[in-house]
């Protein structure tokens, strides 16, 4: 849902900006937000695309959708490759201990033009000493700082250490796993 957070103040210029940002990041599947069959205005579902003929931006919106469809179709032929995986922080947040949001790591990586994918702990698996998920291989795993790491991620870290696969803990490492800690800005 790429346009849902802006409400009625969002025009096609903002939508084009958001679309280009997502397309440049490799997103090629979009769900237009909140199409409503209710009578206009339905304040629960802006932007209300057609709005019974009341939306003056509807023709421009149609052109934007055609542009997004064509561009996403062209980009879908390519496979995204990222050298780094970042662990999603959900289990650390649920632990009740100190933890860091993965967005902080993502921002630093993005600012240094290091492409990455965000992965949940359930998919972490080593194949031939490399983190491999759905045929995609990663050269390193970044784990946002946390005091406690869930069982699956901790088990992965132990296996990774045994085969020298790089795992980096940002700012501080969990108490239940040994690993390399690097400062957030040094990622």
PDB file of C-alpha atoms in Angstrom:
ATOM      1  CA  UNK A   1       0.000   0.000   0.000  1.00  0.00           C
ATOM      2  CA  UNK A   2       2.167   2.758  -1.303  1.00  0.00           C
ATOM      3  CA  UNK A   3      -0.040   5.855  -1.005  1.00  0.00           C
ATOM      4  CA  UNK A   4      -2.127   5.226   2.101  1.00  0.00           C
ATOM      5  CA  UNK A   5      -0.417   7.401   4.704  1.00  0.00           C
ATOM      6  CA  UNK A   6      -0.945  10.806   3.097  1.00  0.00           C
ATOM      7  CA  UNK A   7      -4.701  11.159   2.949  1.00  0.00           C
ATOM      8  CA  UNK A   8      -6.477  13.754   0.862  1.00  0.00           C
ATOM      9  CA  UNK A   9      -3.506  16.119   0.765  1.00  0.00           C
ATOM     10  CA  UNK A  10      -1.627  13.702  -1.494  1.00  0.00           C
ATOM     11  CA  UNK A  11      -1.650  14.594  -5.167  1.00  0.00           C
ATOM     12  CA  UNK A  12      -0.267  12.838  -8.202  1.00  0.00           C
ATOM     13  CA  UNK A  13       3.046  14.714  -7.914  1.00  0.00           C
ATOM     14  CA  UNK A  14       3.627  13.219  -4.448  1.00  0.00           C
ATOM     15  CA  UNK A  15       2.437   9.831  -5.683  1.00  0.00           C
ATOM     16  CA  UNK A  16       4.935   9.969  -8.584  1.00  0.00           C
ATOM     17  CA  UNK A  17       7.735  10.841  -6.153  1.00  0.00           C
ATOM     18  CA  UNK A  18       6.819   7.900  -3.890  1.00  0.00           C
ATOM     19  CA  UNK A  19       6.471   5.555  -6.864  1.00  0.00           C
ATOM     20  CA  UNK A  20       9.873   6.535  -8.269  1.00  0.00           C
ATOM     21  CA  UNK A  21      11.486   6.071  -4.861  1.00  0.00           C
ATOM     22  CA  UNK A  22      10.016   2.580  -4.512  1.00  0.00           C
ATOM     23  CA  UNK A  23      10.792   1.600  -8.104  1.00  0.00           C
ATOM     24  CA  UNK A  24      14.406   2.744  -7.716  1.00  0.00           C
ATOM     25  CA  UNK A  25      14.633   0.531  -4.620  1.00  0.00           C
ATOM     26  CA  UNK A  26      13.463  -2.484  -6.598  1.00  0.00           C
ATOM     27  CA  UNK A  27       9.839  -2.640  -5.446  1.00  0.00           C
ATOM     28  CA  UNK A  28       7.746  -3.834  -8.356  1.00  0.00           C
ATOM     29  CA  UNK A  29       4.462  -4.989  -6.817  1.00  0.00           C
ATOM     30  CA  UNK A  30       2.060  -2.276  -5.680  1.00  0.00           C
ATOM     31  CA  UNK A  31      -1.349  -2.298  -4.020  1.00  0.00           C
ATOM     32  CA  UNK A  32      -3.190   0.998  -4.485  1.00  0.00           C
ATOM     33  CA  UNK A  33      -4.459   1.944  -1.072  1.00  0.00           C
ATOM     34  CA  UNK A  34      -8.057   1.941   0.062  1.00  0.00           C
ATOM     35  CA  UNK A  35     -10.156   1.746  -3.077  1.00  0.00           C
ATOM     36  CA  UNK A  36     -13.654   2.307  -1.856  1.00  0.00           C
ATOM     37  CA  UNK A  37     -16.959   1.530  -3.556  1.00  0.00           C
ATOM     38  CA  UNK A  38     -18.774   3.692  -1.005  1.00  0.00           C
ATOM     39  CA  UNK A  39     -20.274   7.006  -2.004  1.00  0.00           C
ATOM     40  CA  UNK A  40     -17.884   9.954  -2.129  1.00  0.00           C
ATOM     41  CA  UNK A  41     -16.490  11.150   0.220  1.00  0.00           C
ATOM     42  CA  UNK A  42     -15.435   8.114   2.232  1.00  0.00           C
ATOM     43  CA  UNK A  43     -13.068   9.666   4.761  1.00  0.00           C
ATOM     44  CA  UNK A  44     -11.766   6.250   5.758  1.00  0.00           C
ATOM     45  CA  UNK A  45     -10.270   5.700   2.291  1.00  0.00           C
ATOM     46  CA  UNK A  46      -8.450   8.686   0.848  1.00  0.00           C
ATOM     47  CA  UNK A  47      -7.374   9.172  -1.851  1.00  0.00           C
ATOM     48  CA  UNK A  48     -10.765   8.066  -3.188  1.00  0.00           C
ATOM     49  CA  UNK A  49      -9.593   7.351  -6.728  1.00  0.00           C
ATOM     50  CA  UNK A  50     -12.626   8.066  -8.887  1.00  0.00           C
ATOM     51  CA  UNK A  51     -14.867   9.735  -6.288  1.00  0.00           C
ATOM     52  CA  UNK A  52     -17.944   9.554  -8.507  1.00  0.00           C
ATOM     53  CA  UNK A  53     -16.333  11.918 -11.002  1.00  0.00           C
ATOM     54  CA  UNK A  54     -15.388  14.439  -8.287  1.00  0.00           C
ATOM     55  CA  UNK A  55     -11.640  13.697  -8.251  1.00  0.00           C
ATOM     56  CA  UNK A  56     -10.071  16.121 -10.746  1.00  0.00           C
ATOM     57  CA  UNK A  57      -6.763  14.237 -10.487  1.00  0.00           C
ATOM     58  CA  UNK A  58      -8.270  10.954 -11.654  1.00  0.00           C
ATOM     59  CA  UNK A  59      -7.063  11.219 -15.292  1.00  0.00           C
ATOM     60  CA  UNK A  60      -3.519  11.991 -14.080  1.00  0.00           C
ATOM     61  CA  UNK A  61      -3.798   9.135 -11.586  1.00  0.00           C
ATOM     62  CA  UNK A  62      -4.641   6.757 -14.457  1.00  0.00           C
ATOM     63  CA  UNK A  63      -1.512   7.880 -16.310  1.00  0.00           C
ATOM     64  CA  UNK A  64       0.555   7.383 -13.153  1.00  0.00           C
ATOM     65  CA  UNK A  65      -0.805   3.838 -12.745  1.00  0.00           C
ATOM     66  CA  UNK A  66       0.063   3.056 -16.384  1.00  0.00           C
ATOM     67  CA  UNK A  67       3.597   4.401 -15.832  1.00  0.00           C
ATOM     68  CA  UNK A  68       4.025   2.370 -12.629  1.00  0.00           C
ATOM     69  CA  UNK A  69       2.660  -0.766 -14.277  1.00  0.00           C
ATOM     70  CA  UNK A  70       5.020  -0.482 -17.247  1.00  0.00           C
ATOM     71  CA  UNK A  71       8.094   0.381 -15.174  1.00  0.00           C
ATOM     72  CA  UNK A  72       7.406  -2.344 -12.605  1.00  0.00           C
ATOM     73  CA  UNK A  73       6.936  -4.857 -15.427  1.00  0.00           C
ATOM     74  CA  UNK A  74      10.309  -3.929 -16.946  1.00  0.00           C
ATOM     75  CA  UNK A  75      12.063  -4.062 -13.572  1.00  0.00           C
ATOM     76  CA  UNK A  76      10.500  -7.394 -12.606  1.00  0.00           C
ATOM     77  CA  UNK A  77      12.769  -9.199 -15.082  1.00  0.00           C
ATOM     78  CA  UNK A  78      15.791  -8.512 -12.877  1.00  0.00           C
ATOM     79  CA  UNK A  79      16.777 -10.201  -9.637  1.00  0.00           C
ATOM     80  CA  UNK A  80      17.751  -7.996  -6.750  1.00  0.00           C
ATOM     81  CA  UNK A  81      21.068  -8.903  -5.159  1.00  0.00           C
ATOM     82  CA  UNK A  82      22.089  -7.510  -1.801  1.00  0.00           C
ATOM     83  CA  UNK A  83      25.398  -8.319  -0.135  1.00  0.00           C
ATOM     84  CA  UNK A  84      24.072  -7.791   3.395  1.00  0.00           C
ATOM     85  CA  UNK A  85      21.122  -9.085   5.396  1.00  0.00           C
ATOM     86  CA  UNK A  86      19.742  -7.177   8.389  1.00  0.00           C
ATOM     87  CA  UNK A  87      17.896  -9.125  11.076  1.00  0.00           C
ATOM     88  CA  UNK A  88      14.379  -7.857  11.773  1.00  0.00           C
ATOM     89  CA  UNK A  89      14.217  -6.746  15.421  1.00  0.00           C
ATOM     90  CA  UNK A  90      10.832  -8.206  16.452  1.00  0.00           C
ATOM     91  CA  UNK A  91      12.083 -10.913  18.828  1.00  0.00           C
ATOM     92  CA  UNK A  92      14.479  -8.496  20.514  1.00  0.00           C
ATOM     93  CA  UNK A  93      11.611  -6.066  21.051  1.00  0.00           C
ATOM     94  CA  UNK A  94       9.440  -8.812  22.532  1.00  0.00           C
ATOM     95  CA  UNK A  95      12.185  -9.901  24.931  1.00  0.00           C
ATOM     96  CA  UNK A  96      11.605  -6.980  27.266  1.00  0.00           C
ATOM     97  CA  UNK A  97      15.348  -6.224  27.250  1.00  0.00           C
ATOM     98  CA  UNK A  98      17.217  -3.335  25.610  1.00  0.00           C
ATOM     99  CA  UNK A  99      17.198  -3.405  21.817  1.00  0.00           C
ATOM    100  CA  UNK A 100      17.735  -1.249  18.725  1.00  0.00           C
ATOM    101  CA  UNK A 101      15.364  -0.828  15.794  1.00  0.00           C
ATOM    102  CA  UNK A 102      16.670  -2.314  12.563  1.00  0.00           C
ATOM    103  CA  UNK A 103      15.835   0.985  10.839  1.00  0.00           C
ATOM    104  CA  UNK A 104      18.907   2.534  12.458  1.00  0.00           C
ATOM    105  CA  UNK A 105      21.159  -0.053  10.825  1.00  0.00           C
ATOM    106  CA  UNK A 106      19.234   0.243   7.556  1.00  0.00           C
ATOM    107  CA  UNK A 107      19.752   3.997   7.459  1.00  0.00           C
ATOM    108  CA  UNK A 108      23.521   3.733   7.909  1.00  0.00           C
ATOM    109  CA  UNK A 109      23.790   1.033   5.253  1.00  0.00           C
ATOM    110  CA  UNK A 110      21.605   3.060   2.865  1.00  0.00           C
ATOM    111  CA  UNK A 111      23.639   6.239   3.430  1.00  0.00           C
ATOM    112  CA  UNK A 112      26.796   4.312   2.516  1.00  0.00           C
ATOM    113  CA  UNK A 113      25.113   2.724  -0.520  1.00  0.00           C
ATOM    114  CA  UNK A 114      25.302  -0.801   0.843  1.00  0.00           C
ATOM    115  CA  UNK A 115      22.270  -2.689  -0.376  1.00  0.00           C
ATOM    116  CA  UNK A 116      20.543  -5.007   2.071  1.00  0.00           C
ATOM    117  CA  UNK A 117      17.508  -7.164   2.694  1.00  0.00           C
ATOM    118  CA  UNK A 118      15.629  -7.360   5.997  1.00  0.00           C
ATOM    119  CA  UNK A 119      15.153 -10.944   7.147  1.00  0.00           C
ATOM    120  CA  UNK A 120      13.254 -12.591  10.000  1.00  0.00           C
ATOM    121  CA  UNK A 121      15.103 -15.093  12.154  1.00  0.00           C
ATOM    122  CA  UNK A 122      12.999 -17.996  10.831  1.00  0.00           C
ATOM    123  CA  UNK A 123      14.738 -17.946   7.441  1.00  0.00           C
ATOM    124  CA  UNK A 124      18.364 -17.742   8.589  1.00  0.00           C
ATOM    125  CA  UNK A 125      20.195 -20.746   7.175  1.00  0.00           C
ATOM    126  CA  UNK A 126      23.764 -21.479   6.150  1.00  0.00           C
ATOM    127  CA  UNK A 127      24.352 -23.415   2.942  1.00  0.00           C
ATOM    128  CA  UNK A 128      27.976 -24.095   2.087  1.00  0.00           C
ATOM    129  CA  UNK A 129      29.083 -21.568   4.714  1.00  0.00           C
ATOM    130  CA  UNK A 130      26.964 -18.783   3.173  1.00  0.00           C
ATOM    131  CA  UNK A 131      23.694 -17.250   4.392  1.00  0.00           C
ATOM    132  CA  UNK A 132      21.231 -18.305   1.716  1.00  0.00           C
ATOM    133  CA  UNK A 133      17.526 -17.459   1.589  1.00  0.00           C
ATOM    134  CA  UNK A 134      15.338 -18.374  -1.399  1.00  0.00           C
ATOM    135  CA  UNK A 135      18.407 -18.767  -3.590  1.00  0.00           C
ATOM    136  CA  UNK A 136      19.815 -15.373  -2.605  1.00  0.00           C
ATOM    137  CA  UNK A 137      23.200 -15.287  -0.947  1.00  0.00           C
ATOM    138  CA  UNK A 138      24.499 -12.749   1.545  1.00  0.00           C
ATOM    139  CA  UNK A 139      28.081 -11.928   2.511  1.00  0.00           C
ATOM    140  CA  UNK A 140      27.235 -10.755   6.032  1.00  0.00           C
ATOM    141  CA  UNK A 141      24.447 -10.486   8.598  1.00  0.00           C
ATOM    142  CA  UNK A 142      23.892  -7.321  10.625  1.00  0.00           C
ATOM    143  CA  UNK A 143      22.002  -7.703  13.887  1.00  0.00           C
ATOM    144  CA  UNK A 144      20.720  -4.520  15.523  1.00  0.00           C
ATOM    145  CA  UNK A 145      21.968  -4.183  19.102  1.00  0.00           C
ATOM    146  CA  UNK A 146      20.016  -6.245  21.595  1.00  0.00           C
ATOM    147  CA  UNK A 147      20.534  -7.731  25.031  1.00  0.00           C
ATOM    148  CA  UNK A 148      18.846 -11.003  24.143  1.00  0.00           C
ATOM    149  CA  UNK A 149      18.676 -12.882  20.852  1.00  0.00           C
ATOM    150  CA  UNK A 150      15.909 -15.404  20.136  1.00  0.00           C
ATOM    151  CA  UNK A 151      16.687 -19.127  19.880  1.00  0.00           C
ATOM    152  CA  UNK A 152      16.729 -19.392  16.072  1.00  0.00           C
ATOM    153  CA  UNK A 153      18.930 -16.336  15.567  1.00  0.00           C
ATOM    154  CA  UNK A 154      21.247 -17.400  18.405  1.00  0.00           C
ATOM    155  CA  UNK A 155      21.611 -20.874  16.890  1.00  0.00           C
ATOM    156  CA  UNK A 156      22.390 -19.314  13.513  1.00  0.00           C
ATOM    157  CA  UNK A 157      25.063 -17.079  15.091  1.00  0.00           C
ATOM    158  CA  UNK A 158      26.748 -20.082  16.706  1.00  0.00           C
ATOM    159  CA  UNK A 159      26.825 -21.961  13.383  1.00  0.00           C
ATOM    160  CA  UNK A 160      28.046 -18.825  11.583  1.00  0.00           C
ATOM    161  CA  UNK A 161      30.907 -18.400  14.039  1.00  0.00           C
ATOM    162  CA  UNK A 162      31.965 -22.024  13.530  1.00  0.00           C
ATOM    163  CA  UNK A 163      32.322 -21.479   9.751  1.00  0.00           C
ATOM    164  CA  UNK A 164      33.611 -17.875   9.926  1.00  0.00           C
ATOM    165  CA  UNK A 165      30.524 -16.311   8.355  1.00  0.00           C
ATOM    166  CA  UNK A 166      30.530 -12.609   9.364  1.00  0.00           C
ATOM    167  CA  UNK A 167      27.824 -11.539  11.812  1.00  0.00           C
ATOM    168  CA  UNK A 168      27.976  -7.981  13.121  1.00  0.00           C
ATOM    169  CA  UNK A 169      26.121  -6.737  16.198  1.00  0.00           C
ATOM    170  CA  UNK A 170      25.427  -3.030  15.989  1.00  0.00           C
ATOM    171  CA  UNK A 171      26.485  -1.048  19.099  1.00  0.00           C
ATOM    172  CA  UNK A 172      26.006  -3.874  21.618  1.00  0.00           C
ATOM    173  CA  UNK A 173      25.833  -7.656  21.529  1.00  0.00           C
ATOM    174  CA  UNK A 174      23.340  -9.971  23.197  1.00  0.00           C
ATOM    175  CA  UNK A 175      24.326 -11.681  26.430  1.00  0.00           C
ATOM    176  CA  UNK A 176      23.437 -15.135  25.101  1.00  0.00           C
ATOM    177  CA  UNK A 177      25.671 -15.037  21.979  1.00  0.00           C
ATOM    178  CA  UNK A 178      29.336 -14.266  21.289  1.00  0.00           C
ATOM    179  CA  UNK A 179      30.081 -12.085  18.274  1.00  0.00           C
ATOM    180  CA  UNK A 180      31.678  -9.057  16.687  1.00  0.00           C
ATOM    181  CA  UNK A 181      30.299  -5.745  17.872  1.00  0.00           C
ATOM    182  CA  UNK A 182      30.717  -2.655  15.709  1.00  0.00           C
ATOM    183  CA  UNK A 183      29.559   0.896  16.307  1.00  0.00           C
ATOM    184  CA  UNK A 184      26.411   1.857  14.435  1.00  0.00           C
ATOM    185  CA  UNK A 185      28.252   4.483  12.406  1.00  0.00           C
ATOM    186  CA  UNK A 186      30.952   1.946  11.494  1.00  0.00           C
ATOM    187  CA  UNK A 187      28.588  -0.492   9.796  1.00  0.00           C
TER     188      UNK A 187
END
